Structure formats: structure tokens, C-alpha cells
C-alpha positions as MATLAB code, in Angstrom:
seq = 'MGKSIIESNIKNVSASMVLYNNDFKEAKTAIKCVLKSDLIREIYLLDNSPSNKLKTLKDISPKRVNYILINENVGFGRAHNIAIKKVTSSKYKYHLILNPDIEFEPGNLELLFDYMEDNLDCGMVSPKIFYPSGELQTLCKKLPSIFHLVGKQIPIKWLQRKINASLEFHKFNYDRHINTPWLSGCFMFCRVSCFSNVGLFDERFFMYMEDLDLSRRFHKKYKTMFYPKAQIIHGYRSGWKSNKSLFISLLSSTVKYFFKYGWLFDSDRLKINNAFKNRVNATQ';
ca = [
      68.763  -55.718    4.849;
      65.870  -58.258    4.829;
      64.506  -56.698    8.202;
      63.283  -53.884    5.802;
      62.179  -55.745    2.768;
      60.102  -57.629    4.342;
      58.559  -54.508    6.487;
      54.772  -54.579    5.199;
      53.247  -51.559    3.838;
      56.349  -50.260    3.147;
      58.270  -49.207   -0.166;
      61.990  -49.519   -0.587;
      63.573  -47.394   -3.241;
      62.133  -45.383   -5.739;
      64.304  -43.295   -8.067;
      64.618  -40.071  -10.338;
      66.510  -39.297  -13.375;
      65.780  -35.768  -15.355;
      66.325  -35.700  -18.876;
      66.801  -33.658  -21.795;
      67.591  -34.333  -24.972;
      70.067  -37.227  -23.812;
      71.727  -39.964  -25.173;
      69.716  -42.730  -25.778;
      72.641  -45.308  -25.269;
      73.717  -43.580  -22.041;
      70.461  -43.045  -20.184;
      69.330  -46.779  -21.113;
      72.393  -47.865  -19.779;
      71.848  -45.502  -16.270;
      68.410  -47.195  -16.063;
      69.193  -50.280  -16.500;
      72.108  -50.215  -13.611;
      68.873  -48.926  -11.259;
      66.713  -51.299  -12.252;
      69.134  -54.447  -11.573;
      68.564  -53.641   -8.198;
      65.450  -55.842   -6.444;
      65.066  -52.848   -4.222;
      63.875  -50.153   -6.979;
      60.162  -50.508   -7.243;
      59.596  -47.735   -9.671;
      62.220  -44.936  -11.949;
      60.497  -41.343  -12.642;
      61.957  -40.237  -16.246;
      61.546  -36.607  -15.943;
      62.037  -35.018  -19.979;
      62.321  -31.718  -20.039;
      63.224  -32.445  -23.649;
      60.730  -30.326  -26.195;
      59.761  -33.712  -27.854;
      58.765  -37.315  -26.457;
      61.704  -39.332  -28.557;
      63.145  -40.405  -24.871;
      59.495  -41.930  -24.535;
      60.927  -45.623  -25.522;
      62.965  -45.998  -23.048;
      59.904  -46.864  -21.317;
      60.115  -50.434  -23.127;
      63.069  -51.299  -20.537;
      60.760  -51.966  -17.663;
      57.323  -51.058  -18.941;
      55.898  -51.684  -15.073;
      58.908  -50.017  -13.191;
      59.429  -47.012  -15.379;
      57.442  -43.789  -15.382;
      58.062  -41.325  -18.028;
      56.734  -38.131  -17.538;
      57.093  -35.498  -20.902;
      57.460  -32.790  -19.249;
      57.785  -30.779  -22.595;
      59.601  -27.535  -21.272;
      62.509  -27.058  -19.880;
      61.717  -27.073  -16.083;
      65.189  -27.183  -14.898;
      67.010  -30.008  -12.905;
      65.673  -29.306   -9.332;
      61.762  -28.393  -10.543;
      61.993  -31.324  -12.391;
      63.153  -33.921   -9.638;
      60.747  -32.429   -7.408;
      57.872  -33.701   -9.530;
      59.058  -36.662   -8.663;
      59.941  -36.445   -5.226;
      56.503  -34.937   -4.609;
      55.157  -38.324   -5.911;
      57.323  -40.792   -3.786;
      56.527  -38.949   -0.515;
      53.131  -39.538   -0.675;
      53.798  -42.947   -1.436;
      55.264  -44.914    1.514;
      58.900  -45.152    0.122;
      61.535  -45.402    2.689;
      64.545  -43.605    0.095;
      64.332  -42.429   -2.603;
      67.715  -42.036   -5.531;
      68.621  -39.005   -7.417;
      70.799  -39.876  -10.121;
      72.325  -38.571  -13.280;
      71.337  -40.422  -16.898;
      75.330  -40.137  -17.085;
      75.565  -42.569  -14.335;
      77.200  -46.424  -14.278;
      77.613  -49.099  -11.675;
      77.462  -52.509  -10.907;
      74.834  -54.684   -9.083;
      75.091  -54.905   -5.611;
      75.727  -50.824   -4.745;
      72.258  -49.590   -3.883;
      72.107  -52.459   -1.793;
      75.346  -51.603   -0.143;
      74.001  -47.708    0.379;
      70.145  -49.585    1.463;
      72.170  -51.256    4.305;
      74.244  -48.401    5.422;
      71.190  -45.744    5.831;
      69.226  -48.713    7.750;
      71.940  -49.258    9.651;
      72.480  -45.436   10.601;
      69.036  -43.672   11.318;
      70.701  -40.127   12.151;
      71.856  -40.520    8.001;
      69.704  -38.055    5.818;
      71.509  -38.786    2.536;
      74.249  -40.985    1.518;
      76.244  -40.807   -1.563;
      79.064  -43.298   -3.159;
      82.353  -43.144   -4.187;
      82.360  -41.177   -7.509;
      85.212  -41.912  -10.573;
      85.511  -40.942  -14.161;
      84.994  -43.553  -16.999;
      88.638  -43.382  -17.421;
      89.257  -45.040  -13.632;
      90.314  -41.409  -12.020;
      88.862  -40.464   -8.434;
      86.177  -37.267   -8.568;
      87.429  -35.942   -5.210;
      83.716  -34.606   -4.413;
      83.427  -34.552   -0.454;
      83.815  -30.543   -0.422;
      83.045  -28.060    2.112;
      80.847  -25.317    1.398;
      82.017  -22.554   -1.344;
      82.663  -19.252   -0.213;
      82.248  -16.400   -3.053;
      86.073  -16.396   -3.224;
      85.895  -20.074   -4.218;
      83.432  -20.094   -7.115;
      84.684  -16.945   -8.900;
      88.434  -17.717   -8.126;
      87.706  -21.159  -10.043;
      87.042  -19.152  -13.669;
      90.384  -17.584  -13.385;
      92.230  -18.729  -16.229;
      95.383  -19.837  -13.937;
      95.996  -23.297  -13.686;
      98.038  -22.699  -10.426;
      95.672  -20.745   -8.764;
      92.675  -22.969  -10.268;
      94.663  -26.178   -8.306;
      95.116  -24.638   -5.221;
      91.745  -23.495   -5.479;
      90.573  -27.129   -5.959;
      92.610  -28.821   -3.491;
      91.253  -26.228   -0.818;
      87.699  -26.889   -1.819;
      87.369  -30.750   -2.681;
      89.960  -31.308    0.579;
      92.602  -33.522   -1.761;
      94.382  -34.759    1.183;
      91.626  -36.484    2.748;
      91.754  -40.323    2.272;
      88.970  -41.130    0.181;
      88.578  -44.566    1.528;
      87.544  -43.492    4.683;
      83.321  -42.500    5.048;
      82.780  -39.256    6.794;
      80.300  -36.681    6.635;
      80.958  -34.106    4.286;
      78.298  -30.894    4.326;
      78.171  -30.741    0.004;
      77.070  -34.139   -1.934;
      77.330  -34.284   -5.613;
      73.413  -34.086   -7.048;
      74.718  -36.627   -9.591;
      73.854  -39.658   -7.149;
      71.979  -38.568   -4.100;
      70.976  -41.664   -2.095;
      67.764  -39.923    0.283;
      65.556  -41.290    3.228;
      61.820  -39.527    2.202;
      61.085  -38.948    5.824;
      63.968  -36.148    6.043;
      62.150  -34.086    2.710;
      59.240  -33.366    5.302;
      61.790  -31.194    7.444;
      64.051  -30.359    4.779;
      61.943  -29.371    1.966;
      62.575  -30.338   -1.597;
      65.146  -28.658   -4.389;
      64.904  -24.728   -4.401;
      63.106  -24.413   -8.143;
      64.939  -20.617   -7.876;
      67.928  -22.492   -9.130;
      67.195  -23.415  -12.890;
      70.252  -25.661  -12.822;
      73.981  -25.434  -10.953;
      73.788  -25.407   -6.867;
      70.896  -26.794   -6.489;
      72.656  -29.478   -5.158;
      74.652  -27.835   -3.161;
      71.357  -26.046   -1.381;
      69.687  -29.503   -0.873;
      72.715  -30.755    0.658;
      73.429  -27.863    2.835;
      69.910  -28.202    4.016;
      69.867  -32.057    4.540;
      73.601  -31.516    6.399;
      71.805  -28.997    8.938;
      69.426  -30.981   10.427;
      70.896  -35.277    9.276;
      74.284  -36.630    8.576;
      75.196  -36.330    4.826;
      77.542  -39.147    4.162;
      80.515  -40.099    1.855;
      80.342  -43.624    1.654;
      83.084  -45.297   -0.124;
      82.277  -49.013   -0.091;
      79.891  -48.303   -2.652;
      81.185  -46.967   -6.009;
      79.650  -45.516   -9.299;
      81.084  -44.073  -12.846;
      79.976  -40.582  -13.545;
      80.557  -39.227  -16.619;
      80.936  -35.686  -15.878;
      81.079  -33.051  -18.393;
      81.580  -29.447  -17.278;
      78.653  -28.117  -20.057;
      79.162  -24.504  -18.893;
      82.490  -24.159  -20.333;
      81.592  -24.580  -23.778;
      77.452  -23.645  -23.615;
      77.292  -20.010  -23.498;
      73.423  -20.227  -21.672;
      74.562  -22.798  -19.771;
      77.695  -20.450  -18.603;
      75.121  -18.171  -17.764;
      72.604  -20.363  -15.655;
      75.690  -21.195  -13.754;
      76.212  -17.676  -13.315;
      72.944  -17.105  -12.087;
      72.528  -20.060   -9.991;
      75.964  -18.316   -8.317;
      74.128  -15.177   -7.269;
      70.889  -16.641   -6.148;
      73.183  -18.744   -3.978;
      74.711  -16.482   -1.944;
      71.756  -13.852   -1.799;
      70.138  -16.500   -0.081;
      73.214  -17.683    2.231;
      75.193  -14.330    2.224;
      77.805  -13.098    0.166;
      80.847  -12.350    2.939;
      79.332  -12.837    5.859;
      77.816  -16.646    6.668;
      78.716  -18.121    9.909;
      77.142  -21.298    9.184;
      78.934  -22.146    6.355;
      81.936  -21.121    8.819;
      81.160  -23.363   11.220;
      79.773  -26.058    8.930;
      83.125  -25.947    7.384;
      84.998  -26.212   10.485;
      83.721  -28.997   11.751;
      84.004  -30.827    8.660;
      87.966  -29.708    8.738;
      88.373  -31.637   12.212;
      86.580  -34.485   10.795;
      88.984  -34.913    8.058;
      91.899  -33.950    9.939;
      90.751  -36.794   12.434;
      90.792  -39.385    9.599;
      94.611  -38.544    8.825;
];
């Protein structure tokens, strides 16, 4: 790790977190976890809330926390893009995208940093992710078809389990690292230089599918790795199941995604998924 830390004129890691009327205590915990690492030079808080009540989060570390009140709910990707544009022009080497409901022990960011330093063909890496209960989140996913996403909404439990098992490769050994085409937007550790080749979040996606789209574009040019030696806790919530406006956002983003990549015929998806399936089978 030391070889890159001592590089002159290269900053190490920045981070960004999008807020919208979040629980203060929960967001504070996530920010503190990030700032415990000496690798992190600054974290951007992009606040989509209608007021600046969360501004006091800056007091956690006034010199390292940059609070930006957007004062409008512009969505997940568009808010993160504000920070990404800033760090790409500030000589940062890596940028961490994370949710406010994340928690992890010291040392995990260093593990991800070291992995990226040792694997220059990797553009994005994600850790092993658990629910607060300790249950594993099976997030090594292949690229979905419209049948996957529509089928998951049918209220038949055995069908949902079958679709999830297919999409998330439940039989994969989650103690192995693997190049996977879809990494969760809750925690993306990215090589900043790759953004110039891949682009930022597609701002047409207000919420949902933006992480799939960005991960897919990264995966086309670089490895997007699941790295289980690093581990975090994610307080996952399926907000769309109980919130009508979020459900509408999910539907809208799903439509936009398949208009972008193809509703039925998506040859890249088939090639990428077949290659991923072969990599999964090789680990068995």
C-alpha cells in the first residue's frame, strides 16, 4: 500500500454519498466509518433534501467533509456525478460511491485499495456485503433480461426464488473473488481514470438501474470485481415495495434501461452473461 501513498501530486481516495431526508444517526455512522481510513482525503455529501437539516454532518470533520445542498431531489446518479466531476479534475486516484446505510470496520478500504493497486486492469471493485442480521447479500449478478425483472414482481414466492437464484448465482461460492458484470451501487470503489473512458452515471435514470448501467459500462472495458476479503454491512431497504413514487421510479428506470440496451435482443448481454457463467462454473 505504501508505494502509492507516497506518490507526490496524487491524492488517494475521495468518496461521495447522496442524502435525502436520511436518518442522521445512520448517515453519521457511515461517514465516520469512511473517515477512519487515512486514505480518504474528502467525502462529498450531496444533499437532495428540501432543507439543510443534515448540514451538521459536516461537523464530523469540517476539513474532510464537503456538504453540498442541491435543494432539489435530482436523483441518485445525477447527484453523485457532481462529486465525480470534481474529483476527476482533482488528481484523485480512486473514488468511493456509497450509501448512507453502510457500516464497516477499519481496514476494509485499505484492502480494496491494495487490490486495485495490484490489479491495474480492474476499474471497479465491491466487497462482500451482509445484512445487519449477518445474512449474506448475494450480489454477484448477471445482466438481467426483461423477463427477470418482470418475473420478480409476480407475487409467487417459488417463482421469485427461482428467478433470484438464477440472477444472483446463489450456487456461487461467495468466498471467491470473481469478475462480475453487475456490482451494487451501495458500495462501488472506482478507479477515477476509468470515468473518462466509460462516462459518469446516466442521468436519465432518476433512481434504480443506474448502478446496473454504470457497472455494465465499466465491465465492457475493465474488470469489475467482487472481492470478499473486504466486508461491509448494508441496511438494504426495498423502498419501492411500500412507496408508490419509488415504484414508479423503478418502472420508469426499467423502461429506460431496456430502451437503451434492447428489450428482447441484447447480444452483448448474452455474451457477457455466458462469460460470467463460465467463470462461476470454473470456481466450483
